[in-house]
Short mmCIF file of C-alpha atoms in Angstrom, two decimals:
data_model
loop_
_atom_site.label_atom_id
_atom_site.label_comp_id
_atom_site.label_asym_id
_atom_site.label_seq_id
_atom_site.Cartn_x
_atom_site.Cartn_y
_atom_site.Cartn_z
CA MET Q 28 -0.11 -0.18 -0.05
CA ILE Q 29 1.42 3.59 -1.05
CA PRO Q 30 1.25 5.84 2.02
CA ALA Q 31 -0.75 8.91 0.90
CA ALA Q 32 1.17 12.14 0.28
CA ALA Q 33 0.61 14.59 2.96
CA ALA Q 34 -0.34 17.83 1.66
CA SER Q 35 1.99 20.73 0.70
CA PRO Q 36 1.61 23.83 2.56
CA ARG Q 37 0.59 26.60 0.27
CA PRO Q 38 3.03 29.63 -0.48
CA LEU Q 39 2.80 32.54 1.67
CA TRP Q 40 1.40 34.90 -1.34
CA ARG Q 41 -1.00 32.67 -1.85
CA ARG Q 42 -2.57 32.91 1.93
CA LEU Q 43 -1.76 36.43 2.00
CA LEU Q 44 -3.62 37.04 -1.18
CA THR Q 45 -6.86 35.15 0.61
CA ALA Q 46 -6.35 36.39 3.99
CA PRO Q 47 -9.12 39.21 4.83
CA ALA Q 48 -6.97 40.73 7.51
CA PHE Q 49 -4.10 41.69 4.95
CA TRP Q 50 -6.75 43.19 2.55
CA ALA Q 51 -7.37 45.11 5.59
CA VAL Q 52 -4.38 46.45 6.49
CA LEU Q 53 -3.95 47.73 2.85
CA SER Q 54 -7.34 49.20 2.86
CA ALA Q 55 -6.65 51.20 6.02
CA ALA Q 56 -3.02 52.04 4.47
CA ALA Q 57 -4.85 53.43 1.12
CA ALA Q 58 -6.52 55.89 3.93
CA LEU Q 59 -3.96 57.10 5.60
CA PRO Q 60 -2.42 59.74 2.80
CA TRP Q 61 -6.01 61.33 3.13
CA VAL Q 62 -6.39 60.98 6.93
CA LEU Q 63 -2.84 62.44 7.90
CA HIS Q 64 -3.47 65.40 5.79
CA GLU Q 65 -6.50 65.81 7.43
CA ARG Q 66 -8.92 65.23 4.78
CA GLY Q 67 -10.42 62.19 6.03
CA MET Q 68 -13.73 62.78 5.30
CA ASP Q 69 -13.25 63.23 1.78
CA LEU Q 70 -15.30 60.08 0.03
CA PRO Q 71 -12.21 57.70 -0.99
CA PRO Q 72 -11.01 57.45 2.63
CA VAL Q 73 -14.46 56.84 3.89
CA ILE Q 74 -14.82 54.01 1.72
CA PHE Q 75 -11.19 52.71 2.17
CA SER Q 76 -11.80 52.83 6.28
CA LEU Q 77 -15.56 51.06 5.52
CA LEU Q 78 -13.87 48.52 3.95
CA ALA Q 79 -10.80 47.79 6.23
CA GLY Q 80 -13.22 47.34 9.27
CA TRP Q 81 -15.34 44.96 7.04
CA LEU Q 82 -12.36 42.66 6.31
CA ALA Q 83 -11.12 43.05 9.94
CA GLY Q 84 -14.48 41.69 10.73
CA ILE Q 85 -14.51 38.86 8.76
CA GLY Q 86 -10.76 37.79 9.38
CA PHE Q 87 -11.49 38.05 13.08
CA VAL Q 88 -14.90 36.01 13.06
CA ASN Q 89 -12.83 33.33 10.69
CA TRP Q 90 -10.18 33.19 13.06
CA THR Q 91 -12.17 32.67 16.18
CA PHE Q 92 -14.04 29.43 14.21
CA ARG Q 93 -10.25 27.92 13.88
CA THR Q 94 -9.26 28.10 17.44
CA ALA Q 95 -8.27 25.28 18.94
CA SER Q 96 -10.95 24.99 21.62
CA PRO Q 97 -14.62 26.07 20.18
CA ARG Q 98 -15.80 27.45 23.43
CA LEU Q 99 -12.42 29.54 23.64
CA GLY Q 100 -13.46 30.86 20.19
CA VAL Q 101 -17.21 31.83 20.97
CA VAL Q 102 -15.94 33.44 24.51
CA LEU Q 103 -13.40 35.54 22.30
CA HIS Q 104 -16.18 36.27 19.48
CA ALA Q 105 -18.44 37.64 22.13
CA VAL Q 106 -16.17 39.57 24.27
CA VAL Q 107 -14.55 41.62 21.33
CA ALA Q 108 -17.76 42.02 19.66
CA LEU Q 109 -19.57 43.49 22.81
CA ALA Q 110 -16.28 45.30 23.44
CA CYS Q 111 -16.40 47.11 19.62
CA ALA Q 112 -20.27 47.82 20.16
CA ALA Q 113 -19.34 49.75 23.36
CA LEU Q 114 -16.56 51.74 22.05
CA MET Q 115 -18.49 52.34 18.65
CA ILE Q 116 -21.60 53.60 20.58
CA THR Q 117 -19.45 55.59 23.12
CA MET Q 118 -17.22 57.70 20.20
CA VAL Q 119 -20.80 58.51 18.46
CA GLN Q 120 -22.38 59.82 21.79
CA ALA Q 121 -18.85 61.89 22.32
CA GLY Q 122 -19.27 63.29 18.66
CA THR Q 123 -17.45 66.03 17.97
CA PRO Q 124 -16.79 67.59 21.50
CA GLY Q 125 -15.21 64.26 22.22
CA LEU Q 126 -12.75 64.67 19.11
CA ARG Q 127 -12.02 68.05 20.53
CA LEU Q 128 -10.78 66.54 23.53
CA LEU Q 129 -8.18 64.58 21.62
CA PRO Q 130 -4.89 65.82 20.51
CA ASP Q 131 -4.69 67.17 17.16
CA GLY Q 132 -2.68 64.24 15.64
CA LEU Q 133 -5.41 62.05 16.75
CA ARG Q 134 -8.28 63.59 15.61
CA ALA Q 135 -8.46 62.01 12.09
CA PRO Q 136 -6.95 58.68 13.03
CA ALA Q 137 -10.56 58.50 15.46
CA ILE Q 138 -12.61 59.26 12.55
CA MET Q 139 -11.07 56.89 10.66
CA VAL Q 140 -11.73 54.12 13.43
CA GLN Q 141 -14.76 55.14 13.92
CA PHE Q 142 -16.02 54.64 10.33
CA ALA Q 143 -14.19 51.37 10.55
CA LEU Q 144 -15.99 50.20 13.89
CA ILE Q 145 -19.39 50.32 12.10
CA PRO Q 146 -19.30 47.39 9.73
CA ALA Q 147 -16.36 45.48 11.80
CA THR Q 148 -18.84 45.51 14.91
CA GLY Q 149 -22.19 44.89 12.40
CA TRP Q 150 -20.34 41.58 10.65
CA MET Q 151 -18.90 40.24 14.34
CA LEU Q 152 -22.42 40.85 15.90
CA LEU Q 153 -23.84 38.96 12.71
CA GLY Q 154 -21.36 36.20 13.05
CA LEU Q 155 -22.27 35.72 16.91
CA LEU Q 156 -25.98 35.52 16.04
CA GLY Q 157 -25.18 33.22 13.46
CA ARG Q 158 -23.44 31.03 16.09
CA ILE Q 159 -26.48 31.58 18.48
CA THR Q 160 -29.07 30.16 15.79
CA THR Q 161 -27.04 27.08 14.58
CA LEU Q 162 -26.90 26.17 18.43
CA ALA Q 163 -30.48 26.67 18.58
CA ARG Q 164 -31.31 24.91 15.84
CA ARG Q 165 -28.75 21.87 16.55
CA PRO Q 166 -30.70 18.59 18.20
CA ALA Q 167 -29.43 17.69 21.44
CA LYS Q 168 -27.48 14.70 22.04
CA ASN Q 169 -29.63 13.38 24.65
CA PRO Q 170 -32.67 15.46 24.31
CA ARG Q 171 -34.87 15.60 27.68
CA THR Q 172 -38.01 14.06 28.05
CA ALA Q 173 -41.54 14.13 30.10
CA PRO Q 174 -41.74 11.83 33.20
CA GLU Q 175 -43.95 8.78 32.12
CA TRP Q 176 -46.69 6.35 33.76
CA ASP Q 177 -45.25 3.56 35.21
CA GLN Q 178 -48.55 1.02 35.28
CA ASP Q 179 -49.05 -2.11 37.21
CA LYS Q 180 -52.12 -4.33 37.76
CA THR Q 181 -53.42 -2.00 40.48
CA GLY Q 182 -52.51 1.49 39.30
CA SER Q 183 -50.26 4.10 37.98
CA THR Q 184 -47.14 5.79 39.31
CA VAL Q 185 -45.19 8.78 38.19
CA GLU Q 186 -42.20 10.30 39.93
CA PHE Q 187 -41.28 14.12 39.16
CA ARG Q 188 -39.69 17.11 41.04
CA ALA Q 189 -41.84 19.62 42.35
CA VAL Q 190 -41.69 22.91 44.89
CA ARG Q 191 -44.45 23.01 47.34
CA MET Q 192 -45.82 26.48 46.65
CA PRO Q 193 -49.24 27.68 45.64
CA VAL Q 194 -49.92 28.97 42.45
CA VAL Q 195 -50.82 32.43 43.74
CA ALA Q 196 -47.18 32.89 45.10
CA LEU Q 197 -45.66 32.67 41.87
CA VAL Q 198 -48.50 35.37 40.46
CA TRP Q 199 -47.39 37.67 43.14
CA TRP Q 200 -43.85 36.88 42.49
CA GLY Q 201 -44.30 37.78 38.71
CA MET Q 202 -46.10 40.90 39.94
CA ALA Q 203 -43.33 41.91 42.35
CA LEU Q 204 -40.69 41.83 39.46
CA PHE Q 205 -43.15 43.80 37.27
CA VAL Q 206 -43.33 46.51 39.80
CA LEU Q 207 -39.33 46.15 40.55
CA VAL Q 208 -38.25 47.01 36.62
CA SER Q 209 -41.47 49.56 36.04
CA THR Q 210 -39.57 51.39 39.14
CA GLY Q 211 -35.89 51.15 37.95
CA LEU Q 212 -36.81 52.29 34.49
CA ALA Q 213 -39.46 55.13 36.02
CA ILE Q 214 -36.49 56.20 38.11
CA LEU Q 215 -34.06 56.41 35.43
CA LEU Q 216 -36.35 58.02 32.93
CA VAL Q 217 -36.64 60.67 35.71
CA THR Q 218 -33.26 61.32 36.73
CA ASP Q 219 -32.29 61.57 32.94
CA SER Q 220 -29.71 58.74 33.68
CA LEU Q 221 -30.18 56.95 30.33
CA PRO Q 222 -28.61 58.13 27.13
CA THR Q 223 -30.72 59.49 24.46
CA TRP Q 224 -29.71 56.46 22.02
CA VAL Q 225 -31.21 54.00 25.06
CA SER Q 226 -34.64 56.02 25.60
CA THR Q 227 -35.32 56.21 22.04
CA SER Q 228 -34.79 53.02 20.77
CA PRO Q 229 -37.44 50.59 21.90
CA MET Q 230 -35.22 47.41 21.90
CA VAL Q 231 -32.36 48.48 23.84
CA PHE Q 232 -35.01 49.82 26.39
CA LEU Q 233 -36.59 46.26 26.73
CA ALA Q 234 -33.11 44.78 26.73
CA LEU Q 235 -32.58 47.36 29.75
CA GLY Q 236 -35.48 46.18 31.81
CA ALA Q 237 -34.31 42.51 31.16
CA LEU Q 238 -31.13 43.49 32.32
CA ILE Q 239 -32.70 45.09 35.65
CA ALA Q 240 -35.06 42.05 36.15
CA LEU Q 241 -32.48 39.28 35.45
CA PRO Q 242 -31.00 39.51 39.12
CA PRO Q 243 -34.53 38.98 41.40
CA PHE Q 244 -35.29 36.24 38.87
CA LEU Q 245 -31.96 34.28 39.33
CA ILE Q 246 -32.44 34.83 42.94
CA PHE Q 247 -35.88 33.07 42.61
CA ARG Q 248 -34.46 30.24 40.31
CA GLY Q 249 -32.01 29.39 42.99
CA VAL Q 250 -34.56 29.42 45.90
CA CYS Q 251 -36.68 27.20 44.08
CA ALA Q 252 -33.73 24.69 42.92
CA ALA Q 253 -32.86 24.56 46.58
CA ARG Q 254 -36.32 24.36 47.71
CA THR Q 255 -36.92 21.04 44.90
CA ILE Q 256 -38.01 17.96 46.21
CA PRO Q 257 -38.75 14.65 44.53
CA VAL Q 258 -42.19 13.58 44.50
CA SER Q 259 -44.25 10.09 43.62
CA ALA Q 260 -47.86 10.40 42.69
CA ARG Q 261 -49.92 6.98 42.40
CA PHE Q 262 -53.56 6.56 41.29
CA THR Q 263 -55.30 3.41 41.92
CA ARG Q 264 -58.99 2.90 41.24
CA GLY Q 265 -60.52 4.37 44.49
CA ALA Q 266 -57.08 6.44 46.01
CA LEU Q 267 -54.36 8.76 45.52
CA ARG Q 268 -51.32 7.81 47.07
CA ILE Q 269 -48.59 11.16 47.23
CA ARG Q 270 -45.04 11.07 48.38
CA TRP Q 271 -42.86 14.08 48.92
CA ALA Q 272 -39.64 14.34 50.80
CA GLU Q 273 -40.25 12.64 53.83
CA ASN Q 274 -44.17 12.58 53.42
CA ASP Q 275 -46.46 9.91 52.42
CA MET Q 276 -50.28 10.89 52.16
CA THR Q 277 -52.93 8.53 50.90
CA LEU Q 278 -56.21 10.01 50.01
CA PRO Q 279 -59.73 7.87 49.06
CA LEU Q 280 -60.80 9.90 45.38
CA ASN Q 281 -64.24 10.16 46.99
CA ARG Q 282 -62.79 12.31 49.83
CA ILE Q 283 -60.96 14.75 47.45
CA SER Q 284 -63.10 17.94 46.79
CA ARG Q 285 -60.96 19.41 44.23
CA LEU Q 286 -57.97 17.91 41.89
CA VAL Q 287 -55.52 19.80 39.38
CA TRP Q 288 -53.44 18.63 37.05
CA CYS Q 289 -51.60 20.87 34.61
CA PRO Q 290 -49.05 18.77 33.22
CA THR Q 291 -47.11 21.50 30.96
CA GLY Q 292 -46.48 25.62 31.05
CA GLU Q 293 -45.91 28.04 33.61
CA SER Q 294 -48.12 26.63 36.23
CA ALA Q 295 -47.51 23.12 35.50
CA ARG Q 296 -48.43 21.39 39.19
CA LEU Q 297 -50.26 18.66 41.23
CA GLU Q 298 -52.73 20.33 43.32
CA VAL Q 299 -55.02 18.40 45.93
CA SER Q 300 -57.79 19.37 48.15
CA ALA Q 301 -59.78 17.83 50.84
CA PRO Q 302 -61.25 18.64 53.98
CA GLY Q 303 -58.42 19.82 56.07
CA ILE Q 304 -56.08 19.53 53.40
CA HIS Q 305 -54.78 21.87 50.74
CA LEU Q 306 -51.49 20.72 48.69
CA SER Q 307 -49.75 22.53 46.10
CA LEU Q 308 -46.75 21.01 44.32
CA LEU Q 309 -45.52 23.57 41.48
CA VAL Q 310 -43.69 21.63 38.65
CA SER Q 311 -42.69 24.32 36.51
CA VAL Q 312 -40.14 25.99 38.71
CA ALA Q 313 -38.54 23.22 40.14
CA ARG Q 314 -34.81 21.76 39.10
CA PRO Q 315 -35.91 18.74 37.00
CA ALA Q 316 -33.48 15.51 37.23
CA ARG Q 317 -31.12 14.81 34.70
CA GLY Q 318 -32.73 14.16 31.28
CA ARG Q 319 -36.17 15.29 32.24
CA LEU Q 320 -38.35 18.17 31.48
CA ALA Q 321 -40.24 20.15 34.29
CA GLN Q 322 -43.59 18.89 33.22
CA LEU Q 323 -46.06 16.20 33.90
CA PRO Q 324 -47.42 13.45 31.69
CA PRO Q 325 -51.17 13.83 31.05
CA LEU Q 326 -53.71 12.14 32.76
CA GLN Q 327 -54.91 8.72 31.86
CA ARG Q 328 -58.13 7.83 30.48
CA ARG Q 329 -58.83 5.07 33.06
CA THR Q 330 -57.33 7.67 36.06
CA GLU Q 331 -60.15 9.99 34.64
CA ALA Q 332 -63.08 7.67 34.62
CA ALA Q 333 -62.38 6.59 38.17
CA LEU Q 334 -62.00 10.35 39.45
CA ALA Q 335 -65.35 10.58 37.75
CA GLU Q 336 -67.00 7.42 38.88
CA ALA Q 337 -65.70 8.75 42.56
CA GLY Q 338 -67.91 12.37 42.26
CA LEU Q 339 -65.17 14.11 40.62
CA PRO Q 340 -66.11 15.09 37.02
CA ARG Q 341 -63.78 16.83 34.86
CA VAL Q 342 -64.55 20.73 34.89
CA ILE Q 343 -64.25 22.72 31.75
CA ALA Q 344 -63.67 26.57 32.34
CA PRO Q 345 -65.53 28.80 29.85
CA LYS Q 346 -63.56 30.31 27.10
CA SER Q 347 -60.96 27.53 27.96
CA ARG Q 348 -58.10 27.21 25.49
CA ALA Q 349 -56.70 23.52 25.92
CA LYS Q 350 -53.59 23.91 23.57
CA LYS Q 351 -52.32 27.06 25.47
CA ARG Q 352 -53.42 25.99 28.99
CA PRO Q 353 -53.51 22.17 29.16
CA THR Q 354 -55.22 22.09 32.78
CA GLN Q 355 -57.29 19.33 34.07
CA ALA Q 356 -59.25 20.10 37.19
CA PHE Q 357 -61.63 17.94 38.49
CA GLU Q 358 -64.05 19.02 41.36
CA ARG Q 359 -66.67 17.59 43.44
CA VAL Q 360 -70.09 18.85 42.47
CA PHE Q 361 -72.66 15.99 43.30
CA GLU Q 362 -72.89 17.25 46.65
CA GLU Q 363 -73.97 20.72 46.01
CA VAL Q 364 -76.39 19.73 43.40
CA GLU Q 365 -78.07 17.76 46.45
CA VAL Q 366 -78.23 20.75 48.56
CA GLU Q 367 -79.96 22.73 45.66
CA SER Q 368 -82.53 20.20 44.97
CA THR Q 369 -83.13 19.95 48.95
CA ARG Q 370 -83.80 23.94 49.07
CA GLU Q 371 -86.08 23.67 46.11
#
């Protein structure tokens, strides 16, 4: 067998001709004569500066894709792109007064750098967006799945993780977060602490609101992760058995007054009410087990039939949207009907 010949390296001149950084340097050098003679606002130097910035952005993005560690390439790409964006915004905000603060010999190069930063930053941000989009579209190697029912001859069991918390607490937390973000933005607007380009740009303004909301949101998620407990729910023909943490509770179905089973969504939960008992296990905010989603499987038909037989028919709320809010609620209504019939 004849061994394959190693590919010979390309000549230096050919590598230079195909390198965007080389052409970026040539474009910047072509603009220098006008810049040094204080004619940097003429059309040729402006075109050369824009071309140099665009080529420099292409070269940098290509270089981040060739780094030994892909993670390092992403980090360098993000850091440099954000730094260039911040520098460009700062120079644009400074304007002519900012240029007057520089020495005479640096004003023209500063204008050249400002022109070059616009296409360079735009290309780097587009490349970063492309990385994020590619990562989002890439299928996961081990996709997470929802918990499933484990069936046997006497019933069905599902194991999941949840936080013992009523839905009202989740609603109050959302309202508190909204008030916090609104107050923070109102203070910044009233005190004129925001630059003009922030207050006049809706997208930047929304991004600022998200930045204010991020710390309390992360704190809330951390508290929920610390309070996450393993839960086991088992439905048999005549009872519901729930185990959570070190607790074990068995409720006959004919004793339950209300049962809420929400498989998905921001309020995914198991909620049980009985005389003297109210248990709310919120699944959506809990830290799920490895390889699992923060969801519940839909109730089985035989379970719904057992609930209806025990006097807990499914309640359909008016104007409900089953696809967006797949909440399954079961309430005891037979006793109320009997009371109304006796009054008549």
